Amino acid sequence: MSLSRRALLKASAATAVVGGIGSMAAPHVARAQAAEFTYKYANNLPDSHPMNVRAKEMAAAIKAETNGKFDLQIFPNNQLGSDTDMLSQIRSGGVEFFTLSGLILSTLVPAASINGIGFAFPDYDTVWKAMDGDLGAYVRGQINKAGLVVMDKIWDNGFRQTTSSTRPINGPDDFKGFKIRVPVSPLWTSMFKAFDAAPASINFSEVYSALQTKVVEGQENPLAIISTAKLYEVQKYCSLTNHMWDGFWFLANRRAWESLPDNVRTIVAKNINAAAVKEREDTAKLNAGLQQDLAAKGLVFNQPAVAPFRDKLRAAGFYAEWKGKYGEEAWGLLEKAVGKL
Ligand code: X2X
C-alpha cells in the first residue's frame, strides 16, 4: 500500500470517529437513525397514571441521549396481558422491562412482599428511607438472585384504601365475610383472611369488570388508581384504611439488559431512576389531593382508626407468621425502619 493511500485511510477513519462523537453530542443535528435497540416496557396501569406520564418523558430523554440508538416502547394498561402473563414474559424475554408490585413479585421472590406487611409504614418518609436504604437493598439482592435485573429506585403505588359497593369499613369487624378482590399474592390473601374476609385473587386487568358484575363487593388500591382506573364508577364507599404501602419494582430481563453496551445501559438506568423519583412526587401529591374530587364523583369517605386493625392482625398471629416466613434478617431490616411490629 502506498504511503499516501495509507494516510488517506487513516484520515477517513478519523473523520468517521469524529462524526460519531459529534452526532452523539448534538442529537438535534444528527440524521434520524434507526434504533439499534427497541425494547418493550409493559405495565398494568392506565395511560393517565403518573407512572405512564413519567415513563413517556423518560423514553423521550433516553432516545435523545442515545442519539436514537435506544427506543423504549411503552405498553400500558395490561395491553400485553395481566401481571401474571407479564411476569412470565419478563422472565422469558418476551418483554424487556416490566413494573410489578413487590407483593406480586413475591410469587417468584418471597422477600419482595415485605414492604406490604399490614400497617407497617406510618408515612412516605419512612417508606423512602427504607426502600432507598437497607430494606430495599436486601430485596433487590433477592430479585437479582432470582435472575431478574432491578433498577435501584422503586416507583410509588401508594398507601392502599378500601372501596366497596356494599358497606364502609369502620373497623376490622366490617371485614368479616367481605368479598374483596386482592392481587395475586400470598401476603394479600393472608392479611384479609386474618381479618376473616373472603379474599379472591384477581389480576388488575379484571378488577373493573369483577366489581361491575359484583363477583366481589370491594377492592383496595391507592386513590390515584381508584381515580385513573375509574373504579369510583362501580364502587360506593371508600374507607381510608391506609393498610399497606405498595410500590413497583422496575424489572429488566437479564439477557436483554446485558446485551446493551455499557454507555447505553448507564443512560437508560439513570433516566429510569430519575423518572421514578419524579413519579413518587406526582403520585404522593395525587393520592393526597384526590379525596375531594372522588367525593364529588359520588364516593362516600370515612377514616377508621388504625389501632383496632393492628390489634386484630396481632391477635390472629399474622405478624408472627410472616416474621417466620421472611426470617430474622429481613424482619430485622423492616423493624429497623418502622419500629417493633
Ligand atoms: O393490582 C393492583 O391492585 C395494583 C394495580 O395496585 C397493583 O399493581 C398491585
mmCIF file of C-alpha atoms and ligand atoms in Angstrom:
data_model
loop_
_atom_site.group_PDB
_atom_site.id
_atom_site.type_symbol
_atom_site.label_atom_id
_atom_site.label_comp_id
_atom_site.label_asym_id
_atom_site.label_seq_id
_atom_site.Cartn_x
_atom_site.Cartn_y
_atom_site.Cartn_z
ATOM 1 C CA MET A 1 0.000 0.000 0.000
ATOM 2 C CA SER A 2 1.395 3.396 -0.867
ATOM 3 C CA LEU A 3 2.076 5.913 1.851
ATOM 4 C CA SER A 4 -0.473 8.330 0.538
ATOM 5 C CA ARG A 5 -3.211 5.685 0.372
ATOM 6 C CA ARG A 6 -2.486 4.679 3.980
ATOM 7 C CA ALA A 7 -2.656 8.305 5.059
ATOM 8 C CA LEU A 8 -5.955 8.718 3.259
ATOM 9 C CA LEU A 9 -7.453 5.675 5.015
ATOM 10 C CA LYS A 10 -6.274 6.948 8.396
ATOM 11 C CA ALA A 11 -7.793 10.323 7.719
ATOM 12 C CA SER A 12 -11.169 8.912 6.727
ATOM 13 C CA ALA A 13 -11.219 6.636 9.791
ATOM 14 C CA ALA A 14 -10.553 9.692 11.957
ATOM 15 C CA THR A 15 -13.391 11.569 10.271
ATOM 16 C CA ALA A 16 -15.761 8.677 10.946
ATOM 17 C CA VAL A 17 -14.839 8.698 14.626
ATOM 18 C CA VAL A 18 -15.188 12.466 14.911
ATOM 19 C CA GLY A 19 -18.520 12.268 13.092
ATOM 20 C CA GLY A 20 -19.727 9.628 15.518
ATOM 21 C CA ILE A 21 -18.811 11.630 18.589
ATOM 22 C CA GLY A 22 -20.215 14.792 17.093
ATOM 23 C CA SER A 23 -23.607 13.244 16.440
ATOM 24 C CA MET A 24 -23.781 11.748 19.955
ATOM 25 C CA ALA A 25 -23.104 15.157 21.490
ATOM 26 C CA ALA A 26 -25.538 17.076 19.316
ATOM 27 C CA PRO A 27 -28.600 14.898 18.660
ATOM 28 C CA HIS A 28 -30.552 17.834 17.172
ATOM 29 C CA VAL A 29 -28.264 17.920 14.151
ATOM 30 C CA ALA A 30 -27.974 14.167 13.770
ATOM 31 C CA ARG A 31 -29.791 12.444 10.961
ATOM 32 C CA ALA A 32 -32.719 10.287 12.032
ATOM 33 C CA GLN A 33 -31.202 6.916 12.710
ATOM 34 C CA ALA A 34 -32.971 3.582 13.039
ATOM 35 C CA ALA A 35 -32.864 2.410 16.632
ATOM 36 C CA GLU A 36 -30.306 -0.269 17.344
ATOM 37 C CA PHE A 37 -32.280 -1.443 20.382
ATOM 38 C CA THR A 38 -36.073 -1.440 20.517
ATOM 39 C CA TYR A 39 -37.179 -2.605 23.961
ATOM 40 C CA LYS A 40 -40.683 -3.072 25.309
ATOM 41 C CA TYR A 41 -41.788 -1.795 28.703
ATOM 42 C CA ALA A 42 -45.116 -3.260 29.884
ATOM 43 C CA ASN A 43 -47.227 -2.273 32.879
ATOM 44 C CA ASN A 44 -50.714 -2.644 34.327
ATOM 45 C CA LEU A 45 -51.701 0.994 34.870
ATOM 46 C CA PRO A 46 -53.856 3.414 32.860
ATOM 47 C CA ASP A 47 -52.151 5.820 30.485
ATOM 48 C CA SER A 48 -53.033 8.809 32.665
ATOM 49 C CA HIS A 49 -51.387 7.472 35.841
ATOM 50 C CA PRO A 50 -48.154 9.343 36.775
ATOM 51 C CA MET A 51 -46.222 6.143 36.135
ATOM 52 C CA ASN A 52 -47.026 6.249 32.427
ATOM 53 C CA VAL A 53 -46.773 10.028 32.183
ATOM 54 C CA ARG A 54 -43.220 9.946 33.592
ATOM 55 C CA ALA A 55 -42.350 6.832 31.586
ATOM 56 C CA LYS A 56 -43.172 8.621 28.335
ATOM 57 C CA GLU A 57 -40.979 11.553 29.318
ATOM 58 C CA MET A 58 -38.200 9.168 30.279
ATOM 59 C CA ALA A 59 -38.428 7.276 26.971
ATOM 60 C CA ALA A 60 -38.025 10.548 25.071
ATOM 61 C CA ALA A 61 -34.999 11.530 27.182
ATOM 62 C CA ILE A 62 -33.366 8.130 26.619
ATOM 63 C CA LYS A 63 -33.899 8.375 22.878
ATOM 64 C CA ALA A 64 -32.353 11.843 22.752
ATOM 65 C CA GLU A 65 -29.383 10.959 24.945
ATOM 66 C CA THR A 66 -28.596 7.802 22.983
ATOM 67 C CA ASN A 67 -28.996 9.678 19.738
ATOM 68 C CA GLY A 68 -31.845 7.446 18.651
ATOM 69 C CA LYS A 69 -29.988 4.229 19.384
ATOM 70 C CA PHE A 70 -32.366 3.123 22.127
ATOM 71 C CA ASP A 71 -36.109 3.147 21.558
ATOM 72 C CA LEU A 72 -38.284 2.333 24.584
ATOM 73 C CA GLN A 73 -41.821 1.371 23.603
ATOM 74 C CA ILE A 74 -44.397 1.598 26.378
ATOM 75 C CA PHE A 75 -47.335 -0.792 26.644
ATOM 76 C CA PRO A 76 -49.595 0.472 29.474
ATOM 77 C CA ASN A 77 -52.898 -0.795 30.797
ATOM 78 C CA ASN A 78 -52.277 -4.551 30.518
ATOM 79 C CA GLN A 79 -52.054 -4.285 26.717
ATOM 80 C CA LEU A 80 -49.649 -7.225 26.742
ATOM 81 C CA GLY A 81 -51.587 -9.243 29.309
ATOM 82 C CA SER A 82 -52.212 -9.458 33.049
ATOM 83 C CA ASP A 83 -49.497 -9.132 35.684
ATOM 84 C CA THR A 84 -49.252 -12.914 35.789
ATOM 85 C CA ASP A 85 -48.699 -13.002 31.997
ATOM 86 C CA MET A 86 -46.209 -10.129 32.062
ATOM 87 C CA LEU A 87 -44.217 -11.748 34.877
ATOM 88 C CA SER A 88 -43.647 -14.794 32.722
ATOM 89 C CA GLN A 89 -42.822 -12.580 29.710
ATOM 90 C CA ILE A 90 -40.150 -10.632 31.605
ATOM 91 C CA ARG A 91 -38.581 -13.935 32.638
ATOM 92 C CA SER A 92 -38.579 -15.357 29.106
ATOM 93 C CA GLY A 93 -37.581 -12.106 27.389
ATOM 94 C CA GLY A 94 -40.961 -11.574 25.674
ATOM 95 C CA VAL A 95 -40.801 -8.089 27.195
ATOM 96 C CA GLU A 96 -37.574 -6.387 28.257
ATOM 97 C CA PHE A 97 -38.982 -4.189 31.040
ATOM 98 C CA PHE A 98 -41.917 -4.521 33.410
ATOM 99 C CA THR A 99 -43.021 -2.729 36.580
ATOM 100 C CA LEU A 100 -44.533 -5.043 39.166
ATOM 101 C CA SER A 101 -45.717 -4.690 42.749
ATOM 102 C CA GLY A 102 -43.243 -6.333 45.109
ATOM 103 C CA LEU A 103 -46.177 -8.201 46.635
ATOM 104 C CA ILE A 104 -46.999 -9.909 43.331
ATOM 105 C CA LEU A 105 -43.313 -10.443 42.550
ATOM 106 C CA SER A 106 -43.205 -12.432 45.794
ATOM 107 C CA THR A 107 -44.689 -15.409 43.949
ATOM 108 C CA LEU A 108 -41.162 -15.636 42.461
ATOM 109 C CA VAL A 109 -39.096 -13.772 45.093
ATOM 110 C CA PRO A 110 -40.688 -14.372 48.521
ATOM 111 C CA ALA A 111 -38.871 -11.494 50.275
ATOM 112 C CA ALA A 112 -40.252 -8.944 47.803
ATOM 113 C CA SER A 113 -43.594 -8.632 49.585
ATOM 114 C CA ILE A 114 -42.125 -7.451 52.884
ATOM 115 C CA ASN A 115 -42.960 -3.758 52.416
ATOM 116 C CA GLY A 116 -46.641 -4.768 52.252
ATOM 117 C CA ILE A 117 -46.865 -6.065 55.817
ATOM 118 C CA GLY A 118 -50.086 -4.615 57.202
ATOM 119 C CA PHE A 119 -49.814 -1.216 58.923
ATOM 120 C CA ALA A 120 -46.003 -1.360 58.973
ATOM 121 C CA PHE A 121 -45.244 2.033 57.391
ATOM 122 C CA PRO A 122 -46.628 5.187 59.059
ATOM 123 C CA ASP A 123 -45.730 7.647 56.248
ATOM 124 C CA TYR A 124 -43.821 8.241 52.993
ATOM 125 C CA ASP A 125 -40.656 9.475 54.742
ATOM 126 C CA THR A 126 -40.301 6.116 56.434
ATOM 127 C CA VAL A 127 -41.057 4.334 53.160
ATOM 128 C CA TRP A 128 -38.348 6.060 51.099
ATOM 129 C CA LYS A 129 -35.741 5.767 53.847
ATOM 130 C CA ALA A 130 -36.332 2.022 53.974
ATOM 131 C CA MET A 131 -36.744 1.337 50.263
ATOM 132 C CA ASP A 132 -33.763 3.507 49.238
ATOM 133 C CA GLY A 133 -31.851 2.090 52.218
ATOM 134 C CA ASP A 134 -31.091 -1.323 53.682
ATOM 135 C CA LEU A 135 -34.506 -2.949 53.295
ATOM 136 C CA GLY A 136 -34.732 -2.057 49.586
ATOM 137 C CA ALA A 137 -31.141 -3.193 49.000
ATOM 138 C CA TYR A 138 -31.928 -6.539 50.624
ATOM 139 C CA VAL A 139 -34.998 -7.062 48.426
ATOM 140 C CA ARG A 140 -33.111 -6.063 45.264
ATOM 141 C CA GLY A 141 -30.433 -8.590 46.178
ATOM 142 C CA GLN A 142 -33.080 -11.298 46.347
ATOM 143 C CA ILE A 143 -34.578 -10.217 42.998
ATOM 144 C CA ASN A 144 -31.132 -10.447 41.423
ATOM 145 C CA LYS A 145 -30.633 -13.935 42.812
ATOM 146 C CA ALA A 146 -33.867 -14.957 41.094
ATOM 147 C CA GLY A 147 -32.358 -13.988 37.732
ATOM 148 C CA LEU A 148 -34.030 -10.636 37.084
ATOM 149 C CA VAL A 149 -32.401 -7.219 36.883
ATOM 150 C CA VAL A 150 -33.989 -4.473 39.003
ATOM 151 C CA MET A 151 -33.423 -0.716 38.926
ATOM 152 C CA ASP A 152 -32.380 0.990 42.171
ATOM 153 C CA LYS A 153 -35.423 3.211 42.710
ATOM 154 C CA ILE A 154 -38.780 1.649 43.429
ATOM 155 C CA TRP A 155 -41.784 3.505 41.915
ATOM 156 C CA ASP A 156 -44.680 4.586 44.097
ATOM 157 C CA ASN A 157 -48.070 2.934 44.037
ATOM 158 C CA GLY A 158 -49.094 4.350 47.399
ATOM 159 C CA PHE A 159 -50.933 3.647 50.618
ATOM 160 C CA ARG A 160 -53.885 1.426 49.886
ATOM 161 C CA GLN A 161 -57.516 2.258 50.707
ATOM 162 C CA THR A 162 -60.557 0.016 50.721
ATOM 163 C CA THR A 163 -63.557 0.552 48.443
ATOM 164 C CA SER A 164 -66.871 -1.264 48.410
ATOM 165 C CA SER A 165 -70.239 -1.317 46.705
ATOM 166 C CA THR A 166 -71.993 -2.587 49.834
ATOM 167 C CA ARG A 167 -70.648 -1.012 53.055
ATOM 168 C CA PRO A 168 -67.999 1.213 54.557
ATOM 169 C CA ILE A 169 -65.229 -0.383 56.624
ATOM 170 C CA ASN A 170 -65.272 1.315 60.023
ATOM 171 C CA GLY A 171 -63.250 -1.293 61.886
ATOM 172 C CA PRO A 172 -61.856 -4.816 61.473
ATOM 173 C CA ASP A 173 -65.236 -6.421 62.155
ATOM 174 C CA ASP A 174 -66.617 -4.920 58.948
ATOM 175 C CA PHE A 175 -64.188 -7.100 57.018
ATOM 176 C CA LYS A 176 -65.916 -10.272 58.276
ATOM 177 C CA GLY A 177 -67.174 -12.195 55.269
ATOM 178 C CA PHE A 178 -66.361 -9.229 52.985
ATOM 179 C CA LYS A 179 -65.842 -10.393 49.412
ATOM 180 C CA ILE A 180 -62.739 -8.453 48.453
ATOM 181 C CA ARG A 181 -60.592 -8.666 45.356
ATOM 182 C CA VAL A 182 -56.869 -8.854 46.139
ATOM 183 C CA PRO A 183 -53.946 -9.031 43.710
ATOM 184 C CA VAL A 184 -52.383 -12.439 43.127
ATOM 185 C CA SER A 185 -50.096 -12.655 46.160
ATOM 186 C CA PRO A 186 -49.960 -14.845 49.287
ATOM 187 C CA LEU A 187 -49.418 -11.852 51.600
ATOM 188 C CA TRP A 188 -52.600 -10.126 50.460
ATOM 189 C CA THR A 189 -54.676 -13.267 50.865
ATOM 190 C CA SER A 190 -53.142 -13.965 54.263
ATOM 191 C CA MET A 191 -53.869 -10.484 55.608
ATOM 192 C CA PHE A 192 -57.515 -10.425 54.564
ATOM 193 C CA LYS A 193 -58.000 -13.952 55.859
ATOM 194 C CA ALA A 194 -56.634 -12.729 59.194
ATOM 195 C CA PHE A 195 -59.474 -10.176 59.102
ATOM 196 C CA ASP A 196 -61.932 -13.045 58.408
ATOM 197 C CA ALA A 197 -62.708 -11.537 55.000
ATOM 198 C CA ALA A 198 -63.238 -13.613 51.839
ATOM 199 C CA PRO A 199 -60.362 -12.544 49.550
ATOM 200 C CA ALA A 200 -60.373 -13.503 45.845
ATOM 201 C CA SER A 201 -57.104 -13.327 43.852
ATOM 202 C CA ILE A 202 -57.806 -11.414 40.641
ATOM 203 C CA ASN A 203 -55.355 -9.659 38.308
ATOM 204 C CA PHE A 204 -55.813 -5.908 37.952
ATOM 205 C CA SER A 205 -56.810 -6.339 34.300
ATOM 206 C CA GLU A 206 -60.064 -7.962 35.531
ATOM 207 C CA VAL A 207 -60.829 -5.712 38.506
ATOM 208 C CA TYR A 208 -63.191 -3.197 36.936
ATOM 209 C CA SER A 209 -65.428 -5.880 35.491
ATOM 210 C CA ALA A 210 -65.267 -8.005 38.668
ATOM 211 C CA LEU A 211 -66.579 -5.011 40.623
ATOM 212 C CA GLN A 212 -69.120 -4.089 37.989
ATOM 213 C CA THR A 213 -70.608 -7.585 37.815
ATOM 214 C CA LYS A 214 -70.361 -7.879 41.629
ATOM 215 C CA VAL A 215 -68.234 -11.013 41.550
ATOM 216 C CA VAL A 216 -66.658 -9.184 44.517
ATOM 217 C CA GLU A 217 -68.002 -6.403 46.749
ATOM 218 C CA GLY A 218 -64.836 -4.439 47.071
ATOM 219 C CA GLN A 219 -61.163 -3.985 46.404
ATOM 220 C CA GLU A 220 -58.269 -1.989 47.808
ATOM 221 C CA ASN A 221 -55.942 0.428 45.996
ATOM 222 C CA PRO A 222 -54.421 3.902 46.367
ATOM 223 C CA LEU A 223 -56.652 6.834 45.392
ATOM 224 C CA ALA A 224 -54.528 7.555 42.284
ATOM 225 C CA ILE A 225 -55.599 4.166 40.880
ATOM 226 C CA ILE A 226 -59.208 4.394 42.099
ATOM 227 C CA SER A 227 -59.301 7.641 40.113
ATOM 228 C CA THR A 228 -57.318 6.860 36.939
ATOM 229 C CA ALA A 229 -58.853 3.381 36.530
ATOM 230 C CA LYS A 230 -62.314 4.864 37.217
ATOM 231 C CA LEU A 231 -63.118 2.341 39.928
ATOM 232 C CA TYR A 232 -65.364 5.003 41.530
ATOM 233 C CA GLU A 233 -67.837 4.281 38.731
ATOM 234 C CA VAL A 234 -68.505 0.825 40.167
ATOM 235 C CA GLN A 235 -67.951 1.465 43.911
ATOM 236 C CA LYS A 236 -69.889 3.436 46.508
ATOM 237 C CA TYR A 237 -67.740 3.649 49.665
ATOM 238 C CA CYS A 238 -64.094 4.468 50.203
ATOM 239 C CA SER A 239 -62.627 3.712 53.632
ATOM 240 C CA LEU A 240 -59.236 5.299 54.249
ATOM 241 C CA THR A 241 -57.707 2.217 55.834
ATOM 242 C CA ASN A 242 -54.098 3.001 54.761
ATOM 243 C CA HIS A 243 -53.453 -0.660 55.451
ATOM 244 C CA MET A 244 -50.207 -1.053 53.495
ATOM 245 C CA TRP A 245 -47.706 0.751 51.322
ATOM 246 C CA ASP A 246 -47.162 -0.723 47.872
ATOM 247 C CA GLY A 247 -44.565 0.101 45.201
ATOM 248 C CA PHE A 248 -43.498 -1.122 41.764
ATOM 249 C CA TRP A 249 -40.044 -2.566 41.111
ATOM 250 C CA PHE A 250 -38.755 -1.641 37.638
ATOM 251 C CA LEU A 251 -37.585 -5.008 36.337
ATOM 252 C CA ALA A 252 -35.470 -5.902 33.315
ATOM 253 C CA ASN A 253 -34.894 -9.202 31.568
ATOM 254 C CA ARG A 254 -31.278 -10.082 32.327
ATOM 255 C CA ARG A 255 -30.241 -11.227 28.857
ATOM 256 C CA ALA A 256 -31.713 -8.111 27.232
ATOM 257 C CA TRP A 257 -30.095 -5.850 29.819
ATOM 258 C CA GLU A 258 -26.680 -7.440 29.484
ATOM 259 C CA SER A 259 -26.704 -7.224 25.712
ATOM 260 C CA LEU A 260 -26.749 -3.415 25.902
ATOM 261 C CA PRO A 261 -23.410 -1.582 25.633
ATOM 262 C CA ASP A 262 -22.241 -0.053 28.927
ATOM 263 C CA ASN A 263 -22.834 3.537 27.888
ATOM 264 C CA VAL A 264 -26.409 2.820 26.768
ATOM 265 C CA ARG A 265 -27.128 0.891 29.957
ATOM 266 C CA THR A 266 -25.902 3.830 32.025
ATOM 267 C CA ILE A 267 -28.162 6.287 30.188
ATOM 268 C CA VAL A 268 -31.188 4.006 30.441
ATOM 269 C CA ALA A 269 -30.748 3.277 34.173
ATOM 270 C CA LYS A 270 -30.092 6.920 35.007
ATOM 271 C CA ASN A 271 -33.273 8.054 33.267
ATOM 272 C CA ILE A 272 -35.456 5.286 34.693
ATOM 273 C CA ASN A 273 -34.335 6.070 38.250
ATOM 274 C CA ALA A 274 -34.781 9.819 37.729
ATOM 275 C CA ALA A 275 -38.307 9.215 36.407
ATOM 276 C CA ALA A 276 -39.074 7.078 39.478
ATOM 277 C CA VAL A 277 -38.197 9.947 41.789
ATOM 278 C CA LYS A 278 -40.474 12.315 39.851
ATOM 279 C CA GLU A 279 -43.261 9.732 39.753
ATOM 280 C CA ARG A 280 -43.036 9.398 43.535
ATOM 281 C CA GLU A 281 -43.667 13.130 43.945
ATOM 282 C CA ASP A 282 -46.544 13.136 41.445
ATOM 283 C CA THR A 283 -48.227 10.087 42.922
ATOM 284 C CA ALA A 284 -47.934 11.182 46.554
ATOM 285 C CA LYS A 285 -49.408 14.554 45.610
ATOM 286 C CA LEU A 286 -52.209 12.924 43.654
ATOM 287 C CA ASN A 287 -53.021 10.482 46.469
ATOM 288 C CA ALA A 288 -53.128 13.366 48.948
ATOM 289 C CA GLY A 289 -55.383 15.590 46.849
ATOM 290 C CA LEU A 290 -57.937 13.227 45.313
ATOM 291 C CA GLN A 291 -60.414 12.730 48.145
ATOM 292 C CA GLN A 292 -62.480 15.830 47.296
ATOM 293 C CA ASP A 293 -62.519 15.039 43.626
ATOM 294 C CA LEU A 294 -63.645 11.445 44.219
ATOM 295 C CA ALA A 295 -66.248 12.555 46.764
ATOM 296 C CA ALA A 296 -67.673 14.880 44.087
ATOM 297 C CA LYS A 297 -67.879 11.827 41.810
ATOM 298 C CA GLY A 298 -70.042 10.081 44.432
ATOM 299 C CA LEU A 299 -67.667 8.068 46.625
ATOM 300 C CA VAL A 300 -68.598 8.223 50.321
ATOM 301 C CA PHE A 301 -65.486 8.524 52.501
ATOM 302 C CA ASN A 302 -64.723 7.507 56.067
ATOM 303 C CA GLN A 303 -61.498 7.252 58.038
ATOM 304 C CA PRO A 304 -61.357 4.410 60.587
ATOM 305 C CA ALA A 305 -58.847 4.294 63.464
ATOM 306 C CA VAL A 306 -55.773 2.165 62.743
ATOM 307 C CA ALA A 307 -55.183 0.539 66.157
ATOM 308 C CA PRO A 308 -58.081 -1.969 66.087
ATOM 309 C CA PHE A 309 -56.882 -3.345 62.719
ATOM 310 C CA ARG A 310 -53.344 -3.825 64.021
ATOM 311 C CA ASP A 311 -54.641 -5.454 67.192
ATOM 312 C CA LYS A 312 -56.728 -7.861 65.153
ATOM 313 C CA LEU A 313 -53.745 -8.837 62.966
ATOM 314 C CA ARG A 314 -51.581 -9.339 66.039
ATOM 315 C CA ALA A 315 -54.238 -11.466 67.752
ATOM 316 C CA ALA A 316 -54.596 -13.586 64.593
ATOM 317 C CA GLY A 317 -50.846 -14.301 64.670
ATOM 318 C CA PHE A 318 -50.309 -12.513 61.350
ATOM 319 C CA TYR A 319 -47.058 -10.720 62.271
ATOM 320 C CA ALA A 320 -45.544 -13.781 63.954
ATOM 321 C CA GLU A 321 -46.388 -15.959 60.954
ATOM 322 C CA TRP A 322 -44.781 -13.609 58.438
ATOM 323 C CA LYS A 323 -41.743 -12.954 60.612
ATOM 324 C CA GLY A 324 -41.193 -16.709 60.479
ATOM 325 C CA LYS A 325 -41.564 -16.768 56.678
ATOM 326 C CA TYR A 326 -39.217 -13.841 55.937
ATOM 327 C CA GLY A 327 -36.648 -14.840 58.552
ATOM 328 C CA GLU A 328 -34.731 -12.836 61.153
ATOM 329 C CA GLU A 329 -32.547 -10.859 58.741
ATOM 330 C CA ALA A 330 -35.325 -9.440 56.579
ATOM 331 C CA TRP A 331 -37.690 -8.874 59.504
ATOM 332 C CA GLY A 332 -34.901 -7.118 61.400
ATOM 333 C CA LEU A 333 -34.412 -4.706 58.479
ATOM 334 C CA LEU A 334 -38.143 -3.989 58.366
ATOM 335 C CA GLU A 335 -38.334 -3.329 62.102
ATOM 336 C CA LYS A 336 -35.200 -1.201 61.950
ATOM 337 C CA ALA A 337 -37.130 1.043 59.543
ATOM 338 C CA VAL A 338 -40.613 1.045 61.066
ATOM 339 C CA GLY A 339 -40.165 0.040 64.706
ATOM 340 C CA LYS A 340 -41.274 -3.110 66.522
ATOM 341 C CA LEU A 341 -44.347 -4.722 64.965
HETATM 342 O O1 X2X B 1 -53.325 -4.861 41.119
HETATM 343 C C1 X2X B 1 -53.410 -3.821 41.778
HETATM 344 O O2 X2X B 1 -54.320 -3.602 42.583
HETATM 345 C C2 X2X B 1 -52.346 -2.764 41.619
HETATM 346 C C3 X2X B 1 -52.592 -2.016 40.333
HETATM 347 O O3 X2X B 1 -52.374 -1.870 42.684
HETATM 348 C C4 X2X B 1 -51.037 -3.451 41.607
HETATM 349 O O4 X2X B 1 -50.351 -3.494 40.621
HETATM 350 C C5 X2X B 1 -50.620 -4.124 42.846
#
